[in-house]
Structure formats: structure tokens, C-alpha cells
Amino acid sequence: MEKPNKKQVLLFHCVESEDLAGKVAAQSDLIQLQSINWRSFDDGFPNLFINNAQDIRGHHVAFLASFSSPGVIFEQLSVIFALPRLFVASFTLVLPFFPTGSFERMEEEGDVATAFTMARILSNIPISRGGPTSLVIYDIHALQERFYFSDHVLPCFETGIPLLKQRLQQLPDSDKAIVAFPDDGAWKRFHKQLDHFPMVVCAKVREGDKRIVRLKEGNPAGFHVVIVDDLVQSGGTLIECQKVLAAHGASKVSAYVTHGVFPKRSWERFVHKNEAESEKAFAYFWITDSCPQTVKAIANKAPFEVLSLAGSIADALQI
């Protein structure tokens, strides 16, 4: 079946995502960067202006968002709700990291499932002349969250795992690389995409008042083991997994997460401070650029490497 002609896309972006937007635009002559004046009134509320609003009529338009904190969400939502109403041919919202995704459960009456709240908000983005908004998200935390969105948006769930696979092939010891999952949830999410690698599965078990990581399946002895998960916050689970894998004979331990959230600079606990310490620490820690503030913070700090989503986002804009 013949593919339709590729489309020209006008790409707007928030302030935080400027670097990533530039990389996306560099992937294709069909993507042109656009600008917004991000200003504030004296009372702190947004004073926003979409440049060349008349000129974007009839064009395919996209917005690259970063909901890194509640403080920046409102100003971006204001733009996101305005763009489809400017008579654009279609509208795509790229939100690489869906930030409330880990808050999807109600364990007792009174808990607020903010993932559902965010999905409801995004589901009310106005329809453009081309129809519902396409919403591109990478490695959403809970797969059932795809059902939180209404029919007014078309969620497109992408993954950063191909970037990891490509990077592992480049390692000098690629033939000794295997993957590990910190829990059954990570295994369920990712194992089908990584099924050509030998696998190790860990699990958290309760001992008294503590939850301790144990090896559940597989043998890491003699291998370069890469722990794979969708996101990292404090990093405590990854560190406990690394200790268990090293104790069971792993020659090296690395980690990959799509979203390096790292609140309160928790990435600092992974930085190699001296040579002796680096031998016991993570050999590599790969993240994507889905969280722009983290990317700036960990620049040129071993063991961190950033695998850019730019090429994948450029492809997604053609869907």
C-alpha cells in the first residue's frame, strides 16, 4: 500500500524543550521551528503570544511540551488549547513524559488519581480542522492509562527502547550484555521488546518492616547487566538491584530509564566521584531527553549518557 506524501510540520515548543525541539527540526527539512513569546504579567500569570498566528492557517502544527512542574503546566496548556483553534490542518501534542503517570491508583477513599485528572484535561484539547489532537507520549508508566483518554484525542504511545538496543550494539562487550528488570511490572512492560537478550528479573520482598530486593529469575554471573525501567525518581530501587546483581557475580551493572525524573537532584547519588568508587558503581546510566532539566543537570557527568528522542519524535510527527 502506497504511503501518503510526507507533511510539512510547524513545530512550537515550551522554553524547557528548546534544545530538543532544535534537534527534532534538524532531523528533517519538513519540520520548521516556530516561536512563542513566553511572558508574565506582574502578578505572575502568563502573558503569551503565538508569533505568526495568521501564517499557520492550513498547516500541520505540533507543540513539544514539558510538564516538569505544576508551575509550568498552565501556561503550556493555554497555548496547547489555543493552537488547534487557529484553523490549522492538524494538531499534534508531543508530551514525552506524562508526569502524573505513577499516581494512577486509589488505595483508599480520598486518594486522588492525578493521572486520570491530567488525561481528562488533555482530552479536552479543542478539535482542529483535521480532527482530534494526536497525543504522543513515551513509555507511559501504567499501560492501562491509555484508557483514561477520551475519543477527543488520539493517544500515540511510543517507546525509547529502540535507542537502548542501538546503544547496546555499540558496546565493546555487546555479546556479554543481558537485561534485568527491577520488578514484574517492568518485565511485563518491556520483555517483548528485548526478548533476544538473556533476562534477569528481580523482585521486592517484605522482611519485617523493610522491602528488600531479591533475585527472582536468571543468572547474572559474568555478564554486563543492564537494568531497564520506564522512569527513575530517587533511584533507591536501582541501587538495591545493582547490589544484588553484583553479589550474584555480574561483571558490570548499568541502567536505562526512559524518564530521568530525579527530584531534589537525586541523580547525584549515581555520579562517579573517584576511580575506586566508579568500579563499584553503575558503568553506564542511560536516560533520554524526555526531562530537559535533568539533561542539563547531568551533562558531562559519568556515568550518565543521554539518548535523544529527536529522531523518534520527528518520525512520530509524520504519523
Coordinates of C-alpha atoms in Angstrom, one line a residue:
M1 CA 0.0 0.0 0.0
E2 CA 1.5 3.4 -1.0
K3 CA 2.3 5.7 1.8
P4 CA 0.8 9.2 1.7
N5 CA 3.2 12.1 1.0
K6 CA 5.1 13.4 4.0
K7 CA 3.7 16.6 5.5
Q8 CA 5.4 19.9 6.4
V9 CA 5.1 20.4 10.2
L10 CA 5.4 23.7 12.1
L11 CA 6.8 22.9 15.5
F12 CA 6.2 25.1 18.5
H13 CA 7.8 24.3 21.9
C14 CA 8.0 25.4 25.5
V15 CA 11.0 27.1 26.9
E16 CA 12.4 24.0 28.6
S17 CA 12.2 22.0 25.3
E18 CA 14.1 24.4 23.1
D19 CA 17.2 22.2 22.8
L20 CA 15.2 19.1 22.0
A21 CA 13.0 21.0 19.5
G22 CA 16.1 22.1 17.7
K23 CA 17.3 18.5 17.4
V24 CA 13.9 17.4 16.2
A25 CA 13.9 20.1 13.5
A26 CA 17.4 19.1 12.5
Q27 CA 16.1 15.6 11.6
S28 CA 14.1 16.8 8.6
D29 CA 13.7 19.7 6.3
L30 CA 9.9 19.1 6.6
I31 CA 10.0 20.4 10.3
Q32 CA 10.2 24.1 10.8
L33 CA 10.6 25.7 14.2
Q34 CA 8.1 28.4 15.3
S35 CA 8.2 30.7 18.3
I36 CA 6.1 31.9 21.2
N37 CA 6.6 34.9 23.5
W38 CA 6.6 33.4 27.0
R39 CA 6.0 36.5 29.2
S40 CA 4.3 37.1 32.5
F41 CA 2.2 39.9 34.0
D42 CA 3.3 41.5 37.2
D43 CA 1.1 39.1 39.2
G44 CA 2.9 36.1 37.8
F45 CA 0.2 34.9 35.4
P46 CA 1.1 34.1 31.8
N47 CA 1.2 36.8 29.1
L48 CA 1.6 34.8 26.0
F49 CA 1.8 35.5 22.3
I50 CA 1.9 33.0 19.4
N51 CA 4.0 34.5 16.7
N52 CA 2.8 34.4 13.1
A53 CA -0.6 33.1 14.1
Q54 CA -2.1 34.1 10.8
D55 CA 0.6 32.3 8.8
I56 CA 0.0 28.9 10.4
R57 CA -3.5 28.6 9.0
G58 CA -3.9 25.5 6.9
H59 CA -0.6 24.0 8.1
H60 CA 0.1 20.9 10.2
V61 CA 1.1 22.2 13.7
A62 CA 2.8 20.4 16.6
F63 CA 3.7 21.5 20.1
L64 CA 6.6 19.9 22.1
A65 CA 5.7 20.2 25.8
S66 CA 7.5 19.5 29.1
F67 CA 5.2 19.3 32.2
S68 CA 8.2 19.4 34.6
S69 CA 6.3 21.1 37.4
P70 CA 2.7 22.2 38.2
G71 CA 4.0 25.8 37.8
V72 CA 4.7 25.5 34.0
I73 CA 1.7 23.4 33.1
F74 CA -0.9 26.2 33.0
E75 CA 1.0 28.4 30.6
Q76 CA 1.6 25.5 28.2
L77 CA -2.0 24.3 28.4
S78 CA -3.0 27.8 27.4
V79 CA -1.0 27.6 24.2
I80 CA -2.0 23.9 23.6
F81 CA -5.7 24.9 23.8
A82 CA -5.2 27.9 21.5
L83 CA -3.2 26.4 18.6
P84 CA -5.9 24.0 17.3
R85 CA -8.3 26.9 17.0
L86 CA -6.1 28.8 14.6
F87 CA -7.5 27.0 11.6
V88 CA -4.6 24.6 11.4
A89 CA -4.8 21.5 9.2
S90 CA -4.0 19.2 12.2
F91 CA -2.5 19.4 15.7
T92 CA -0.1 17.1 17.4
L93 CA 0.9 17.4 21.1
V94 CA 4.2 15.7 21.9
L95 CA 4.5 15.2 25.7
P96 CA 7.4 12.8 26.0
F97 CA 7.0 12.3 29.8
F98 CA 3.5 12.0 31.2
P99 CA 4.4 13.3 34.7
T100 CA 1.4 12.1 36.8
G101 CA 1.6 8.6 35.4
S102 CA 2.7 7.0 38.6
F103 CA -0.3 8.3 40.5
E104 CA -3.0 6.2 38.9
R105 CA -4.3 4.1 41.8
M106 CA -6.8 4.8 44.5
E107 CA -5.8 2.6 47.5
E108 CA -8.3 4.1 49.9
E109 CA -11.2 6.5 49.6
G110 CA -9.9 10.1 49.4
D111 CA -6.8 9.3 47.2
V112 CA -6.8 11.4 44.1
A113 CA -5.7 9.7 40.9
T114 CA -4.0 12.7 39.3
A115 CA -3.0 10.7 36.2
F116 CA -6.7 10.4 35.4
T117 CA -7.2 14.2 36.0
M118 CA -4.3 15.0 33.6
A119 CA -5.8 12.7 31.0
R120 CA -9.2 14.4 31.3
I121 CA -7.6 17.8 30.9
L122 CA -5.7 16.8 27.7
S123 CA -8.8 15.0 26.4
N124 CA -10.5 18.4 26.2
I125 CA -8.0 20.0 23.8
P126 CA -10.1 21.6 21.0
I127 CA -10.5 19.7 17.8
S128 CA -8.6 21.2 14.9
R129 CA -9.8 21.3 11.2
G130 CA -8.1 18.0 10.8
G131 CA -9.9 16.3 13.6
P132 CA -8.8 15.1 17.1
T133 CA -5.4 16.0 18.5
S134 CA -2.7 13.4 18.2
L135 CA -1.0 13.0 21.6
V136 CA 2.5 11.4 21.5
I137 CA 3.8 10.0 24.8
Y138 CA 6.8 7.9 25.5
D139 CA 6.7 4.9 27.9
I140 CA 3.7 5.9 29.9
H141 CA 4.1 4.4 33.4
A142 CA 0.9 2.3 33.5
L143 CA -0.3 0.8 30.3
Q144 CA -4.0 1.0 31.4
E145 CA -3.7 4.8 31.3
R146 CA -4.3 4.7 27.6
F147 CA -8.0 4.2 28.5
Y148 CA -8.0 7.4 30.6
F149 CA -8.2 9.5 27.4
S150 CA -11.5 10.3 25.7
D151 CA -12.2 10.0 22.0
H152 CA -11.4 13.7 21.5
V153 CA -7.7 12.9 21.4
L154 CA -5.8 10.1 19.7
P155 CA -3.0 8.9 22.1
C156 CA 0.0 7.5 20.3
F157 CA 2.3 5.6 22.7
E158 CA 5.9 5.4 21.7
T159 CA 9.0 3.9 23.4
G160 CA 12.6 4.7 23.9
I161 CA 13.7 1.0 23.9
P162 CA 15.0 1.1 20.3
L163 CA 17.5 3.7 21.4
L164 CA 18.8 1.4 24.1
K165 CA 19.1 -1.5 21.7
Q166 CA 21.1 0.6 19.3
R167 CA 23.4 1.7 22.1
L168 CA 24.0 -1.8 23.4
Q169 CA 25.0 -2.9 20.0
Q170 CA 27.8 -0.3 20.1
L171 CA 29.3 -1.5 23.3
P172 CA 32.7 -3.3 23.1
D173 CA 31.2 -6.1 25.2
S174 CA 27.8 -6.2 23.5
D175 CA 28.0 -10.0 23.3
K176 CA 28.1 -10.1 27.1
A177 CA 25.1 -7.7 27.7
I178 CA 21.9 -9.0 29.3
V179 CA 18.9 -7.1 30.6
A180 CA 17.4 -7.1 34.1
F181 CA 14.1 -5.8 35.4
P182 CA 13.7 -4.4 38.9
D183 CA 10.2 -5.9 39.3
D184 CA 7.5 -7.8 37.4
G185 CA 5.9 -4.6 36.2
A186 CA 9.0 -3.6 34.3
W187 CA 9.2 -7.2 32.9
K188 CA 5.6 -7.1 31.7
R189 CA 6.2 -3.7 30.0
F190 CA 9.5 -4.3 28.2
H191 CA 10.4 -8.0 27.9
K192 CA 8.8 -8.5 24.5
Q193 CA 10.9 -5.7 23.0
L194 CA 14.0 -7.2 24.5
D195 CA 13.3 -10.9 24.1
H196 CA 16.5 -11.6 22.2
F197 CA 18.6 -10.8 25.3
P198 CA 19.0 -13.2 28.2
M199 CA 17.0 -11.8 31.1
V200 CA 17.2 -11.4 34.9
V201 CA 14.1 -10.5 37.0
C202 CA 14.3 -9.0 40.5
A203 CA 11.5 -8.6 43.0
K204 CA 10.9 -6.6 46.1
V205 CA 10.0 -8.8 49.1
R206 CA 9.0 -7.8 52.6
E207 CA 11.2 -8.7 55.5
G208 CA 9.6 -7.3 58.7
D209 CA 9.1 -3.6 58.1
K210 CA 11.5 -3.4 55.2
R211 CA 11.1 -4.2 51.5
I212 CA 14.3 -5.8 50.1
V213 CA 15.3 -6.6 46.5
R214 CA 15.9 -10.2 45.7
L215 CA 16.9 -12.1 42.6
K216 CA 13.8 -13.9 41.3
E217 CA 14.9 -15.3 37.9
G218 CA 18.0 -15.6 35.8
N219 CA 21.8 -15.8 36.3
P220 CA 23.8 -12.5 36.0
A221 CA 27.2 -14.1 36.7
G222 CA 29.9 -12.9 34.3
F223 CA 27.6 -10.6 32.3
H224 CA 27.2 -6.9 31.8
V225 CA 23.7 -6.5 33.2
V226 CA 21.6 -3.5 32.2
I227 CA 18.6 -2.7 34.5
V228 CA 15.7 -1.5 32.4
D229 CA 12.7 0.6 33.7
D230 CA 10.5 3.4 32.5
L231 CA 11.5 6.0 35.0
V232 CA 13.6 6.8 38.0
Q233 CA 12.8 9.0 41.0
S234 CA 15.1 8.7 44.0
G235 CA 16.9 5.7 42.4
G236 CA 16.8 3.6 45.6
T237 CA 15.4 0.5 43.9
L238 CA 18.1 0.7 41.1
I239 CA 20.8 0.9 43.7
E240 CA 19.5 -2.1 45.6
C241 CA 19.2 -4.1 42.3
Q242 CA 22.8 -3.2 41.4
K243 CA 24.0 -4.5 44.8
V244 CA 22.1 -7.8 44.3
L245 CA 23.3 -8.3 40.8
A246 CA 26.9 -7.6 41.7
A247 CA 26.6 -10.0 44.7
H248 CA 25.5 -12.7 42.2
G249 CA 28.5 -12.2 40.0
A250 CA 27.6 -9.6 37.4
S251 CA 30.8 -8.3 35.8
K252 CA 29.3 -4.8 35.3
V253 CA 25.9 -3.2 36.0
S254 CA 24.4 -0.4 34.0
A255 CA 20.9 1.2 33.9
Y256 CA 18.5 2.5 31.3
V257 CA 15.3 4.5 32.1
T258 CA 13.3 6.5 29.5
H259 CA 12.5 9.3 32.0
G260 CA 15.2 10.5 34.4
V261 CA 13.0 12.5 36.8
F262 CA 15.4 12.7 39.7
P263 CA 13.6 15.1 42.0
K264 CA 15.8 17.0 44.5
R265 CA 18.9 16.3 42.5
S266 CA 18.8 12.6 43.4
W267 CA 20.9 11.9 40.3
E268 CA 23.9 13.0 42.4
R269 CA 24.0 9.6 44.2
F270 CA 24.9 8.0 40.9
V271 CA 27.8 10.3 39.8
H272 CA 31.3 8.8 39.8
K273 CA 33.2 10.7 42.4
N274 CA 36.5 8.9 42.1
E275 CA 38.1 5.9 40.3
A276 CA 37.8 3.5 43.2
E277 CA 34.1 4.3 43.7
S278 CA 33.3 4.1 39.9
E279 CA 34.4 0.5 39.8
K280 CA 31.6 -0.4 42.2
A281 CA 29.0 1.9 40.7
F282 CA 27.0 1.8 37.5
A283 CA 29.1 1.5 34.4
Y284 CA 26.6 3.5 32.3
F285 CA 23.4 5.2 33.2
W286 CA 21.3 5.9 30.1
I287 CA 18.4 8.3 30.0
T288 CA 16.5 10.0 27.2
D289 CA 15.9 13.8 26.9
S290 CA 12.3 13.5 27.9
C291 CA 13.1 15.5 31.1
P292 CA 15.0 18.5 29.8
Q293 CA 16.0 19.9 33.2
T294 CA 17.7 16.6 34.1
V295 CA 19.6 16.6 30.8
K296 CA 21.1 20.0 31.6
A297 CA 21.9 18.9 35.2
I298 CA 23.8 15.7 34.3
A299 CA 25.7 17.0 31.3
N300 CA 29.2 15.6 31.2
K301 CA 28.8 13.7 34.4
A302 CA 29.8 10.0 34.4
P303 CA 28.1 7.5 34.2
F304 CA 25.2 9.4 32.5
E305 CA 24.6 9.4 28.8
V306 CA 21.6 10.9 27.0
L307 CA 20.0 9.0 24.2
S308 CA 18.0 11.6 22.2
L309 CA 14.3 11.0 21.3
A310 CA 14.7 13.6 18.5
G311 CA 14.6 11.1 15.6
S312 CA 11.7 9.2 17.0
I313 CA 9.7 12.4 17.6
A314 CA 10.4 13.5 14.1
D315 CA 9.1 10.2 12.8
A316 CA 6.0 10.5 15.1
L317 CA 5.1 13.9 13.6
Q318 CA 4.6 12.1 10.3
I319 CA 2.0 9.6 11.6

